[in-house]
Amino acid sequence: MASTKVDWGQYADEQDKLASKVTNLNLDKPNTTSFSGLSVKDGDSNSKNEDDTSDEQISPAEKSLLQKIIRKGLVETTTDIEIQRRDPSSPLHSIKTFDALHLKPALLKGVYAMGFNAPSRIQETALPTLLADPPQNMIAQSQSGTGKTAAFVLAMLSRVDPTKNYPQVLCLSPTYELAIQTGEVAAKMSRFCDEIRIKYAVRGEELSRGSTVTEHIIIGTPGKVLDWGQKFKFFDLKKISVFVLDEADVMIATQGHQDQCIRIHKSLKHDSCQMMFFSATYEPEVMNFAEIIVSNPLIIRLLKEEESLDNIKQYYIRCKNIEDKYTAITNIYGVITIGQAIIFCHTKRTASWLAEKMTKDGHAVAILSGDLSVEQRINVLDRFRGGLEKVLVTTNVLARGIDVEQVTIVVNFDLPMDQKQQADCETYLHRIGRTGRFGKSGIAINLIDSPKAMQLCKDIERHFGKKIQYLDAEDTDEIEKIGA
């Protein structure tokens, strides 16, 4: 059992890292140069850190938020669902329509108004269990975009008794922004259920001493919920009948949150409270945490779409220098029709130089690097996903976990290297694997400007056992063939 000692100072710091609500973006910065709605600080190219390798780290909370933003629609998935039950004799049901759930008409109307015409793979299996009587506990794991948030929000709204004016449902999220995201889903889904009221327990929401929360659903962060429920007694944790712990893997990665969640959990009435536990990953530390929170659960895992090179045509182009690399890119753009492209650079300096040069030549370009705030990154990804920019120039900040599904070509302006300057094959797979997902075909182009880069290319080729073909960037006939 984890310690219940909480570092409140550290917790406050963690909460303040993400400063403002995602729907209220403010990109106005002094002394900036704009690339397609994105600001890059003047003087960046001369800054001390520009030549540092750009294996930039973003926090798990930021990554999860970016995933939610970029995947506003449901991802079509062909992967299998794995189900584990403590009691193999207990019935398992699945549904193919939302009508089969026998929801309240106003709630069903809200589901359809959100554009959910049919349940996703995880919703088909999870919803009958989440809505069953007597209530069943659940642990569910699936990647972002598969509909798990909508599934547990629907369960939360279904369990509310609007005649009781006190909190009955508690949903914990790791950060302010993620809580707001969940709240927005709940607000949209319950738009026709005027009697259901929702309260945020997040930074900035303050109640006077002696207050009582009368809303039916509380969505908040662990520290604020712990204060409201235990310290100030604004609501009775013993009356909570549905407890949802979302983004459990992010919760574990955030200082203090795991202990706070366990303290909140201890105050619940376990024999009458339905527990739901959701995570994007299934690592041992996540499952150890789950076992503390959820007793006798149904465990549902939606196996992740594997990144593969099978549907991807890989090429390398020999270049003399950085200007030659740029010429190669413009030659390709001049010959083949490209939907959207991501270009990966090794440093922020190269990324800024390339984005500026392409913008001057009339290309609609966005740039994404670790210098940007989470709000700026969201704005960039939103615009790119919406097709406002056709090219995204980025460092490794986008190499893992974030998907833009209309990308058909990835260019490695610089091949990825690990800290030992060796070929980083895992990052290479993450970079180009996104172009060939869900049965689509994709193109990966590697720009080679040195013997070292050529060696990296050969090492990657050997590692995956997949041929990387030579492409002459001066030969328009050859370039036309790759786009065919």
Tab-separated table of C-alpha atoms in Angstrom:
chain	number	residue	atom	x	y	z
A	1	MET	CA	0.000	0.000	0.000
A	2	ALA	CA	1.371	3.399	-0.954
A	3	SER	CA	2.117	5.993	1.664
A	4	THR	CA	-0.645	8.508	2.344
A	5	LYS	CA	1.806	11.343	2.970
A	6	VAL	CA	1.095	14.137	0.476
A	7	ASP	CA	3.571	16.779	-0.676
A	8	TRP	CA	1.079	19.633	-1.033
A	9	GLY	CA	3.690	22.084	-2.329
A	10	GLN	CA	4.691	19.707	-5.096
A	11	TYR	CA	1.038	19.055	-5.846
A	12	ALA	CA	0.343	22.759	-6.249
A	13	ASP	CA	3.307	23.105	-8.590
A	14	GLU	CA	2.061	20.218	-10.720
A	15	GLN	CA	-1.407	21.729	-10.959
A	16	ASP	CA	-0.102	25.147	-11.946
A	17	LYS	CA	2.013	23.855	-14.823
A	18	LEU	CA	-0.962	23.885	-17.170
A	19	ALA	CA	-2.138	27.433	-16.792
A	20	SER	CA	-5.399	28.065	-18.589
A	21	LYS	CA	-8.478	26.328	-19.922
A	22	VAL	CA	-7.912	24.695	-23.285
A	23	THR	CA	-10.868	26.395	-24.900
A	24	ASN	CA	-9.513	29.837	-24.031
A	25	LEU	CA	-6.346	30.048	-26.095
A	26	ASN	CA	-4.131	33.116	-25.942
A	27	LEU	CA	-1.242	32.988	-28.367
A	28	ASP	CA	-0.300	36.640	-28.230
A	29	LYS	CA	3.325	36.890	-27.187
A	30	PRO	CA	5.643	39.880	-27.437
A	31	ASN	CA	8.548	39.787	-29.900
A	32	THR	CA	7.339	36.836	-31.927
A	33	THR	CA	7.350	35.797	-35.550
A	34	SER	CA	4.251	33.996	-36.783
A	35	PHE	CA	4.085	30.860	-38.921
A	36	SER	CA	0.465	30.125	-39.840
A	37	GLY	CA	-1.048	31.201	-36.557
A	38	LEU	CA	1.819	29.891	-34.432
A	39	SER	CA	4.329	31.981	-32.552
A	40	VAL	CA	8.047	31.296	-32.379
A	41	LYS	CA	10.213	33.451	-30.163
A	42	ASP	CA	12.628	35.851	-31.828
A	43	GLY	CA	16.219	34.886	-31.327
A	44	ASP	CA	15.435	31.218	-30.864
A	45	SER	CA	17.875	30.238	-33.573
A	46	ASN	CA	20.677	31.838	-31.577
A	47	SER	CA	19.698	30.472	-28.205
A	48	LYS	CA	22.055	28.251	-26.296
A	49	ASN	CA	19.832	25.188	-26.412
A	50	GLU	CA	19.070	25.201	-30.125
A	51	ASP	CA	21.747	22.689	-31.038
A	52	ASP	CA	20.653	20.313	-28.307
A	53	THR	CA	19.118	17.141	-29.613
A	54	SER	CA	15.371	17.505	-29.491
A	55	ASP	CA	14.224	14.409	-27.692
A	56	GLU	CA	11.948	16.795	-25.863
A	57	GLN	CA	9.928	15.436	-22.993
A	58	ILE	CA	6.299	16.341	-22.542
A	59	SER	CA	4.459	15.246	-19.443
A	60	PRO	CA	2.020	12.310	-19.560
A	61	ALA	CA	-0.794	14.763	-18.739
A	62	GLU	CA	0.115	17.030	-21.656
A	63	LYS	CA	0.404	14.054	-24.012
A	64	SER	CA	-3.000	12.734	-22.951
A	65	LEU	CA	-4.588	16.151	-23.417
A	66	LEU	CA	-3.055	16.505	-26.885
A	67	GLN	CA	-4.362	13.045	-27.787
A	68	LYS	CA	-7.876	14.018	-26.731
A	69	ILE	CA	-7.704	17.233	-28.761
A	70	ILE	CA	-6.303	15.598	-31.871
A	71	ARG	CA	-8.764	12.716	-31.754
A	72	LYS	CA	-12.096	14.456	-31.463
A	73	GLY	CA	-13.660	11.780	-33.650
A	74	LEU	CA	-13.719	8.080	-32.854
A	75	VAL	CA	-10.856	6.006	-34.205
A	76	GLU	CA	-11.939	3.042	-36.261
A	77	THR	CA	-10.214	0.009	-34.787
A	78	THR	CA	-9.981	-3.597	-35.851
A	79	THR	CA	-8.219	-4.872	-32.755
A	80	ASP	CA	-9.659	-7.485	-30.429
A	81	ILE	CA	-11.066	-6.902	-26.972
A	82	GLU	CA	-9.646	-8.997	-24.166
A	83	ILE	CA	-11.962	-9.623	-21.226
A	84	GLN	CA	-11.052	-11.021	-17.806
A	85	ARG	CA	-13.619	-11.981	-15.164
A	86	ARG	CA	-13.148	-13.147	-11.607
A	87	ASP	CA	-16.422	-15.045	-11.981
A	88	PRO	CA	-16.418	-16.817	-15.381
A	89	SER	CA	-20.063	-17.824	-14.920
A	90	SER	CA	-21.319	-14.238	-14.766
A	91	PRO	CA	-23.147	-13.228	-17.967
A	92	LEU	CA	-21.453	-10.999	-20.514
A	93	HIS	CA	-23.528	-8.913	-22.882
A	94	SER	CA	-22.676	-6.638	-25.769
A	95	ILE	CA	-24.830	-4.215	-27.716
A	96	LYS	CA	-24.791	-2.941	-31.286
A	97	THR	CA	-27.029	0.098	-30.842
A	98	PHE	CA	-27.470	2.703	-28.099
A	99	ASP	CA	-31.226	2.054	-28.175
A	100	ALA	CA	-30.531	-1.421	-26.763
A	101	LEU	CA	-29.298	0.178	-23.507
A	102	HIS	CA	-32.831	1.414	-22.612
A	103	LEU	CA	-31.536	4.846	-21.633
A	104	LYS	CA	-33.726	7.730	-20.550
A	105	PRO	CA	-35.057	9.327	-23.768
A	106	ALA	CA	-33.434	12.704	-23.031
A	107	LEU	CA	-30.056	11.064	-22.453
A	108	LEU	CA	-30.336	8.967	-25.619
A	109	LYS	CA	-31.178	12.129	-27.541
A	110	GLY	CA	-27.995	13.721	-26.195
A	111	VAL	CA	-25.903	10.729	-27.284
A	112	TYR	CA	-27.213	10.933	-30.834
A	113	ALA	CA	-26.844	14.725	-30.887
A	114	MET	CA	-23.115	14.248	-30.247
A	115	GLY	CA	-22.836	12.255	-33.461
A	116	PHE	CA	-22.517	8.813	-31.871
A	117	ASN	CA	-24.556	6.732	-34.294
A	118	ALA	CA	-23.348	3.329	-33.101
A	119	PRO	CA	-21.240	2.175	-30.138
A	120	SER	CA	-17.471	1.830	-30.579
A	121	ARG	CA	-15.765	-1.512	-29.918
A	122	ILE	CA	-15.102	-0.765	-26.256
A	123	GLN	CA	-18.565	0.774	-25.756
A	124	GLU	CA	-20.269	-2.357	-27.117
A	125	THR	CA	-18.826	-4.408	-24.266
A	126	ALA	CA	-18.340	-1.835	-21.510
A	127	LEU	CA	-21.730	-0.106	-21.509
A	128	PRO	CA	-23.964	-3.117	-20.721
A	129	THR	CA	-21.671	-3.880	-17.763
A	130	LEU	CA	-21.432	-0.278	-16.558
A	131	LEU	CA	-25.221	0.149	-16.710
A	132	ALA	CA	-26.120	-3.267	-15.260
A	133	ASP	CA	-28.023	-3.752	-12.017
A	134	PRO	CA	-26.648	-4.509	-9.575
A	135	PRO	CA	-23.740	-2.225	-10.572
A	136	GLN	CA	-20.475	-3.929	-11.519
A	137	ASN	CA	-16.947	-2.632	-11.040
A	138	MET	CA	-14.762	-2.246	-14.090
A	139	ILE	CA	-11.156	-1.700	-15.151
A	140	ALA	CA	-10.874	-0.668	-18.801
A	141	GLN	CA	-7.790	0.003	-20.889
A	142	SER	CA	-7.792	1.440	-24.393
A	143	GLN	CA	-5.961	4.049	-26.404
A	144	SER	CA	-7.236	7.606	-26.794
A	145	GLY	CA	-10.029	8.070	-29.290
A	146	THR	CA	-11.782	4.743	-28.766
A	147	GLY	CA	-14.797	6.117	-26.913
A	148	LYS	CA	-14.002	5.238	-23.305
A	149	THR	CA	-14.689	8.766	-22.003
A	150	ALA	CA	-18.134	8.786	-23.610
A	151	ALA	CA	-18.747	5.304	-22.150
A	152	PHE	CA	-18.082	6.203	-18.535
A	153	VAL	CA	-19.765	9.636	-18.851
A	154	LEU	CA	-22.898	7.895	-20.121
A	155	ALA	CA	-22.730	5.538	-17.137
A	156	MET	CA	-22.246	8.493	-14.753
A	157	LEU	CA	-25.266	10.355	-16.139
A	158	SER	CA	-27.428	7.197	-16.107
A	159	ARG	CA	-26.800	6.587	-12.397
A	160	VAL	CA	-27.897	10.040	-11.224
A	161	ASP	CA	-31.112	10.365	-9.215
A	162	PRO	CA	-32.022	14.033	-9.835
A	163	THR	CA	-34.466	14.083	-6.901
A	164	LYS	CA	-31.500	13.848	-4.504
A	165	ASN	CA	-29.715	17.175	-4.234
A	166	TYR	CA	-26.255	15.990	-3.273
A	167	PRO	CA	-23.237	14.586	-5.138
A	168	GLN	CA	-23.787	10.956	-6.158
A	169	VAL	CA	-21.077	10.642	-8.825
A	170	LEU	CA	-17.391	11.537	-8.435
A	171	CYS	CA	-14.972	11.575	-11.372
A	172	LEU	CA	-11.256	12.203	-10.812
A	173	SER	CA	-8.936	13.474	-13.552
A	174	PRO	CA	-5.193	14.196	-13.153
A	175	THR	CA	-5.247	17.833	-14.285
A	176	TYR	CA	-7.498	20.850	-14.627
A	177	GLU	CA	-7.534	20.560	-18.421
A	178	LEU	CA	-8.400	16.856	-18.476
A	179	ALA	CA	-11.199	17.434	-15.960
A	180	ILE	CA	-12.594	20.211	-18.166
A	181	GLN	CA	-12.439	17.892	-21.186
A	182	THR	CA	-14.491	15.249	-19.355
A	183	GLY	CA	-16.895	17.911	-18.103
A	184	GLU	CA	-17.475	19.185	-21.613
A	185	VAL	CA	-18.373	15.667	-22.782
A	186	ALA	CA	-20.783	15.327	-19.839
A	187	ALA	CA	-22.353	18.735	-20.522
A	188	LYS	CA	-22.928	17.913	-24.206
A	189	MET	CA	-24.325	14.462	-23.482
A	190	SER	CA	-26.709	15.787	-20.821
A	191	ARG	CA	-27.813	18.866	-22.775
A	192	PHE	CA	-31.428	17.623	-22.838
A	193	CYS	CA	-31.343	16.494	-19.177
A	194	ASP	CA	-31.982	19.839	-17.488
A	195	GLU	CA	-32.432	18.206	-14.090
A	196	ILE	CA	-28.822	16.861	-13.956
A	197	ARG	CA	-26.295	19.346	-12.562
A	198	ILE	CA	-22.497	19.126	-12.712
A	199	LYS	CA	-19.875	20.810	-10.505
A	200	TYR	CA	-16.162	21.217	-11.218
A	201	ALA	CA	-13.773	20.719	-8.289
A	202	VAL	CA	-10.678	22.205	-9.899
A	203	ARG	CA	-8.232	25.051	-9.481
A	204	GLY	CA	-10.099	28.376	-9.464
A	205	GLU	CA	-13.352	26.933	-8.103
A	206	GLU	CA	-13.717	28.213	-4.563
A	207	LEU	CA	-16.480	27.670	-2.016
A	208	SER	CA	-16.988	29.586	1.231
A	209	ARG	CA	-16.651	27.680	4.505
A	210	GLY	CA	-19.849	25.952	5.537
A	211	SER	CA	-21.039	25.589	1.939
A	212	THR	CA	-22.743	22.439	0.722
A	213	VAL	CA	-22.445	21.109	-2.815
A	214	THR	CA	-25.897	20.258	-4.177
A	215	GLU	CA	-24.909	19.282	-7.738
A	216	HIS	CA	-25.287	15.606	-8.651
A	217	ILE	CA	-21.903	15.062	-10.324
A	218	ILE	CA	-18.480	16.304	-9.246
A	219	ILE	CA	-15.652	16.253	-11.797
A	220	GLY	CA	-12.331	17.333	-10.393
A	221	THR	CA	-8.679	16.853	-9.553
A	222	PRO	CA	-7.561	14.781	-6.542
A	223	GLY	CA	-6.225	17.620	-4.382
A	224	LYS	CA	-9.291	19.821	-4.697
A	225	VAL	CA	-11.692	16.869	-4.210
A	226	LEU	CA	-9.759	15.757	-1.114
A	227	ASP	CA	-10.043	19.286	0.309
A	228	TRP	CA	-13.747	19.569	-0.430
A	229	GLY	CA	-14.670	16.099	0.781
A	230	GLN	CA	-12.428	15.581	3.816
A	231	LYS	CA	-11.046	18.915	4.972
A	232	PHE	CA	-14.023	21.262	4.434
A	233	LYS	CA	-16.855	18.677	4.312
A	234	PHE	CA	-18.557	20.408	1.358
A	235	PHE	CA	-20.030	17.048	0.395
A	236	ASP	CA	-20.304	13.566	1.877
A	237	LEU	CA	-17.984	11.025	0.261
A	238	LYS	CA	-20.039	8.222	1.864
A	239	LYS	CA	-22.999	9.170	-0.367
A	240	ILE	CA	-21.043	8.725	-3.592
A	241	SER	CA	-22.555	5.801	-5.518
A	242	VAL	CA	-20.312	5.991	-8.625
A	243	PHE	CA	-16.556	6.609	-8.454
A	244	VAL	CA	-14.632	7.071	-11.713
A	245	LEU	CA	-10.860	7.283	-11.822
A	246	ASP	CA	-9.805	8.402	-15.294
A	247	GLU	CA	-6.328	8.572	-16.865
A	248	ALA	CA	-4.923	6.298	-14.146
A	249	ASP	CA	-1.570	5.992	-15.900
A	250	VAL	CA	-1.221	9.787	-15.917
A	251	MET	CA	-2.399	9.916	-12.299
A	252	ILE	CA	0.474	7.656	-11.258
A	253	ALA	CA	2.974	9.806	-13.147
A	254	THR	CA	1.848	12.989	-11.359
A	255	GLN	CA	3.461	13.656	-7.994
A	256	GLY	CA	1.126	13.064	-5.059
A	257	HIS	CA	-1.965	12.097	-7.052
A	258	GLN	CA	-1.852	8.364	-6.388
A	259	ASP	CA	-1.789	8.874	-2.607
A	260	GLN	CA	-4.604	11.433	-2.821
A	261	CYS	CA	-6.760	9.052	-4.878
A	262	ILE	CA	-6.240	6.289	-2.318
A	263	ARG	CA	-7.222	8.634	0.525
A	264	ILE	CA	-10.403	9.621	-1.320
A	265	HIS	CA	-11.141	5.968	-2.083
A	266	LYS	CA	-10.844	5.023	1.600
A	267	SER	CA	-13.647	7.465	2.448
A	268	LEU	CA	-16.118	5.878	0.027
A	269	LYS	CA	-18.731	3.333	1.027
A	270	HIS	CA	-17.286	0.374	-0.846
A	271	ASP	CA	-20.255	-1.970	-0.562
A	272	SER	CA	-22.593	0.471	-2.362
A	273	CYS	CA	-20.253	2.402	-4.655
A	274	GLN	CA	-19.598	1.352	-8.245
A	275	MET	CA	-15.887	1.730	-9.117
A	276	MET	CA	-14.674	2.475	-12.648
A	277	PHE	CA	-10.976	2.646	-13.444
A	278	PHE	CA	-9.667	3.757	-16.851
A	279	SER	CA	-6.174	3.822	-18.277
A	280	ALA	CA	-4.546	4.113	-21.700
A	281	THR	CA	-1.774	1.708	-20.656
A	282	TYR	CA	-1.657	-1.563	-18.777
A	283	GLU	CA	1.729	-1.535	-17.051
A	284	PRO	CA	2.261	-3.383	-13.739
A	285	GLU	CA	2.253	-0.180	-11.661
A	286	VAL	CA	-1.098	0.799	-13.201
A	287	MET	CA	-2.620	-2.580	-12.400
A	288	ASN	CA	-1.205	-2.519	-8.858
A	289	PHE	CA	-2.932	0.832	-8.423
A	290	ALA	CA	-6.136	-0.601	-9.941
A	291	GLU	CA	-6.193	-3.477	-7.457
A	292	ILE	CA	-6.162	-0.997	-4.583
A	293	ILE	CA	-9.083	0.970	-6.052
A	294	VAL	CA	-11.308	-1.688	-7.636
A	295	SER	CA	-12.438	-4.952	-6.080
A	296	ASN	CA	-13.802	-7.888	-8.089
A	297	PRO	CA	-13.721	-6.024	-11.423
A	298	LEU	CA	-14.540	-6.919	-14.977
A	299	ILE	CA	-11.345	-6.103	-16.892
A	300	ILE	CA	-11.651	-4.971	-20.508
A	301	ARG	CA	-8.616	-4.362	-22.669
A	302	LEU	CA	-8.796	-3.039	-26.195
A	303	LEU	CA	-5.524	-4.205	-27.648
A	304	LYS	CA	-3.618	-1.339	-29.224
A	305	GLU	CA	-3.256	-0.989	-32.964
A	306	GLU	CA	0.282	-2.123	-33.641
A	307	GLU	CA	2.498	0.246	-35.577
A	308	SER	CA	3.885	-1.561	-38.581
A	309	LEU	CA	6.044	-0.880	-41.610
A	310	ASP	CA	4.085	-3.346	-43.768
A	311	ASN	CA	1.990	-0.729	-45.569
A	312	ILE	CA	4.734	1.875	-45.835
A	313	LYS	CA	6.997	2.503	-48.798
A	314	GLN	CA	10.382	3.650	-47.476
A	315	TYR	CA	12.909	5.664	-49.474
A	316	TYR	CA	16.177	7.489	-48.914
A	317	ILE	CA	17.523	10.466	-50.857
A	318	ARG	CA	21.217	11.406	-50.955
A	319	CYS	CA	21.808	15.097	-50.241
A	320	LYS	CA	24.975	17.214	-50.028
A	321	ASN	CA	23.841	19.587	-47.267
A	322	ILE	CA	20.833	21.183	-45.584
A	323	GLU	CA	20.003	23.307	-48.653
A	324	ASP	CA	20.104	20.173	-50.785
A	325	LYS	CA	17.644	18.532	-48.372
A	326	TYR	CA	15.301	21.460	-48.838
A	327	THR	CA	15.554	21.181	-52.619
A	328	ALA	CA	14.668	17.469	-52.367
A	329	ILE	CA	11.500	18.278	-50.404
A	330	THR	CA	10.408	20.969	-52.877
A	331	ASN	CA	11.067	18.608	-55.814
A	332	ILE	CA	8.799	15.973	-54.232
A	333	TYR	CA	6.076	18.543	-53.558
A	334	GLY	CA	6.312	19.741	-57.127
A	335	VAL	CA	5.644	16.290	-58.558
A	336	ILE	CA	3.288	14.248	-56.357
A	337	THR	CA	0.004	15.145	-54.690
A	338	ILE	CA	0.400	14.987	-50.928
A	339	GLY	CA	-2.514	15.043	-48.489
A	340	GLN	CA	-0.699	16.111	-45.353
A	341	ALA	CA	2.892	15.612	-44.291
A	342	ILE	CA	4.927	15.608	-41.096
A	343	ILE	CA	8.599	16.545	-41.335
A	344	PHE	CA	10.789	15.516	-38.386
A	345	CYS	CA	13.892	17.541	-37.524
A	346	HIS	CA	16.541	16.802	-34.929
A	347	THR	CA	16.806	20.303	-33.455
A	348	LYS	CA	14.507	23.237	-32.853
A	349	ARG	CA	16.851	25.440	-34.894
A	350	THR	CA	16.483	23.232	-37.981
A	351	ALA	CA	12.711	23.024	-37.513
A	352	SER	CA	12.401	26.831	-37.303
A	353	TRP	CA	14.665	27.352	-40.336
A	354	LEU	CA	12.734	24.829	-42.427
A	355	ALA	CA	9.281	26.134	-41.461
A	356	GLU	CA	10.292	29.707	-42.254
A	357	LYS	CA	11.796	28.745	-45.619
A	358	MET	CA	8.773	26.665	-46.644
A	359	THR	CA	6.374	29.426	-45.559
A	360	LYS	CA	8.243	31.989	-47.684
A	361	ASP	CA	7.929	29.624	-50.646
A	362	GLY	CA	4.151	29.558	-50.266
A	363	HIS	CA	3.574	26.319	-48.361
A	364	ALA	CA	0.976	26.231	-45.546
A	365	VAL	CA	3.264	25.189	-42.687
A	366	ALA	CA	2.853	24.765	-38.943
A	367	ILE	CA	5.679	24.156	-36.501
A	368	LEU	CA	5.591	22.217	-33.239
A	369	SER	CA	8.411	22.128	-30.712
A	370	GLY	CA	8.993	21.864	-26.988
A	371	ASP	CA	9.198	25.645	-26.630
A	372	LEU	CA	5.445	25.948	-26.984
A	373	SER	CA	2.924	25.983	-24.178
A	374	VAL	CA	0.337	23.206	-24.093
A	375	GLU	CA	-2.282	25.675	-25.367
A	376	GLN	CA	-0.108	26.586	-28.339
A	377	ARG	CA	0.517	22.913	-29.131
A	378	ILE	CA	-3.219	22.253	-29.041
A	379	ASN	CA	-3.825	25.190	-31.391
A	380	VAL	CA	-1.178	23.917	-33.830
A	381	LEU	CA	-2.532	20.349	-33.827
A	382	ASP	CA	-6.125	21.557	-34.136
A	383	ARG	CA	-5.270	23.612	-37.212
A	384	PHE	CA	-3.253	20.794	-38.756
A	385	ARG	CA	-5.956	18.224	-38.151
A	386	GLY	CA	-8.470	20.640	-39.653
A	387	GLY	CA	-6.352	20.911	-42.802
A	388	LEU	CA	-5.493	24.584	-42.373
A	389	GLU	CA	-1.829	23.633	-42.725
A	390	LYS	CA	-0.685	20.820	-44.999
A	391	VAL	CA	2.801	20.455	-43.542
A	392	LEU	CA	3.748	20.037	-39.888
A	393	VAL	CA	7.414	20.558	-39.062
A	394	THR	CA	8.277	19.116	-35.674
A	395	THR	CA	10.934	17.724	-33.400
A	396	ASN	CA	10.504	14.516	-31.408
A	397	VAL	CA	7.754	16.146	-29.356
A	398	LEU	CA	5.304	14.478	-31.766
A	399	ALA	CA	7.149	11.211	-32.339
A	400	ARG	CA	5.157	9.178	-29.821
A	401	GLY	CA	1.508	8.681	-29.186
A	402	ILE	CA	-0.124	11.489	-31.145
A	403	ASP	CA	-1.954	10.568	-34.347
A	404	VAL	CA	-3.141	12.719	-37.218
A	405	GLU	CA	-4.835	10.182	-39.370
A	406	GLN	CA	-4.851	11.968	-42.717
A	407	VAL	CA	-1.043	12.090	-42.862
A	408	THR	CA	0.164	10.182	-45.914
A	409	ILE	CA	3.856	11.092	-45.968
A	410	VAL	CA	6.510	11.427	-43.286
A	411	VAL	CA	9.884	12.992	-44.039
A	412	ASN	CA	12.835	12.390	-41.760
A	413	PHE	CA	14.762	15.587	-42.415
A	414	ASP	CA	17.103	14.118	-39.816
A	415	LEU	CA	17.073	10.427	-38.864
A	416	PRO	CA	16.394	9.782	-35.172
A	417	MET	CA	19.356	9.024	-32.895
A	418	ASP	CA	19.476	7.926	-29.285
A	419	GLN	CA	21.680	9.483	-26.613
A	420	LYS	CA	24.612	7.379	-27.807
A	421	GLN	CA	24.187	8.776	-31.331
A	422	GLN	CA	23.055	5.368	-32.563
A	423	ALA	CA	19.990	4.723	-34.725
A	424	ASP	CA	16.836	5.086	-32.600
A	425	CYS	CA	14.747	2.384	-34.271
A	426	GLU	CA	11.809	2.671	-31.867
A	427	THR	CA	11.396	6.393	-32.560
A	428	TYR	CA	11.745	5.723	-36.302
A	429	LEU	CA	8.846	3.272	-36.058
A	430	HIS	CA	6.736	5.750	-34.055
A	431	ARG	CA	7.477	8.484	-36.584
A	432	ILE	CA	6.656	6.673	-39.807
A	433	GLY	CA	4.308	3.981	-38.444
A	434	ARG	CA	1.506	6.547	-38.217
A	435	THR	CA	1.304	6.875	-42.028
A	436	GLY	CA	0.322	3.237	-42.563
A	437	ARG	CA	-2.227	2.662	-39.817
A	438	PHE	CA	-5.676	1.120	-40.206
A	439	GLY	CA	-4.733	-0.556	-43.492
A	440	LYS	CA	-3.737	2.657	-45.260
A	441	SER	CA	-0.582	2.912	-47.338
A	442	GLY	CA	2.000	5.550	-46.515
A	443	ILE	CA	5.295	6.971	-47.710
A	444	ALA	CA	8.422	7.596	-45.632
A	445	ILE	CA	11.337	9.585	-47.061
A	446	ASN	CA	14.711	9.770	-45.306
A	447	LEU	CA	17.108	12.570	-46.249
A	448	ILE	CA	20.759	11.466	-46.062
A	449	ASP	CA	23.492	14.130	-46.045
A	450	SER	CA	26.496	12.388	-44.473
A	451	PRO	CA	28.206	9.006	-44.047
A	452	LYS	CA	26.859	8.990	-40.468
A	453	ALA	CA	23.282	9.444	-41.708
A	454	MET	CA	23.800	6.689	-44.285
A	455	GLN	CA	24.969	4.356	-41.525
A	456	LEU	CA	21.892	5.193	-39.429
A	457	CYS	CA	19.711	4.395	-42.441
A	458	LYS	CA	21.431	1.023	-42.976
A	459	ASP	CA	21.134	0.184	-39.270
A	460	ILE	CA	17.389	0.936	-39.342
A	461	GLU	CA	16.973	-1.136	-42.499
A	462	ARG	CA	18.808	-4.063	-40.896
A	463	HIS	CA	16.833	-3.771	-37.634
A	464	PHE	CA	13.406	-4.033	-39.295
A	465	GLY	CA	14.458	-6.263	-42.180
A	466	LYS	CA	12.613	-3.925	-44.574
A	467	LYS	CA	14.319	-2.494	-47.655
A	468	ILE	CA	14.702	1.294	-47.798
A	469	GLN	CA	14.802	2.097	-51.528
A	470	TYR	CA	17.044	4.724	-53.112
A	471	LEU	CA	15.136	7.631	-54.683
A	472	ASP	CA	16.698	10.152	-57.045
A	473	ALA	CA	15.136	13.497	-56.131
A	474	GLU	CA	16.135	14.900	-59.545
A	475	ASP	CA	14.215	12.202	-61.451
A	476	THR	CA	10.585	13.327	-61.755
A	477	ASP	CA	9.522	10.015	-63.306
A	478	GLU	CA	10.793	8.105	-60.268
A	479	ILE	CA	9.111	10.560	-57.889
A	480	GLU	CA	5.818	10.189	-59.767
A	481	LYS	CA	5.977	6.415	-59.265
A	482	ILE	CA	6.103	6.675	-55.462
A	483	GLY	CA	2.923	8.733	-55.444
A	484	ALA	CA	1.066	6.334	-57.703
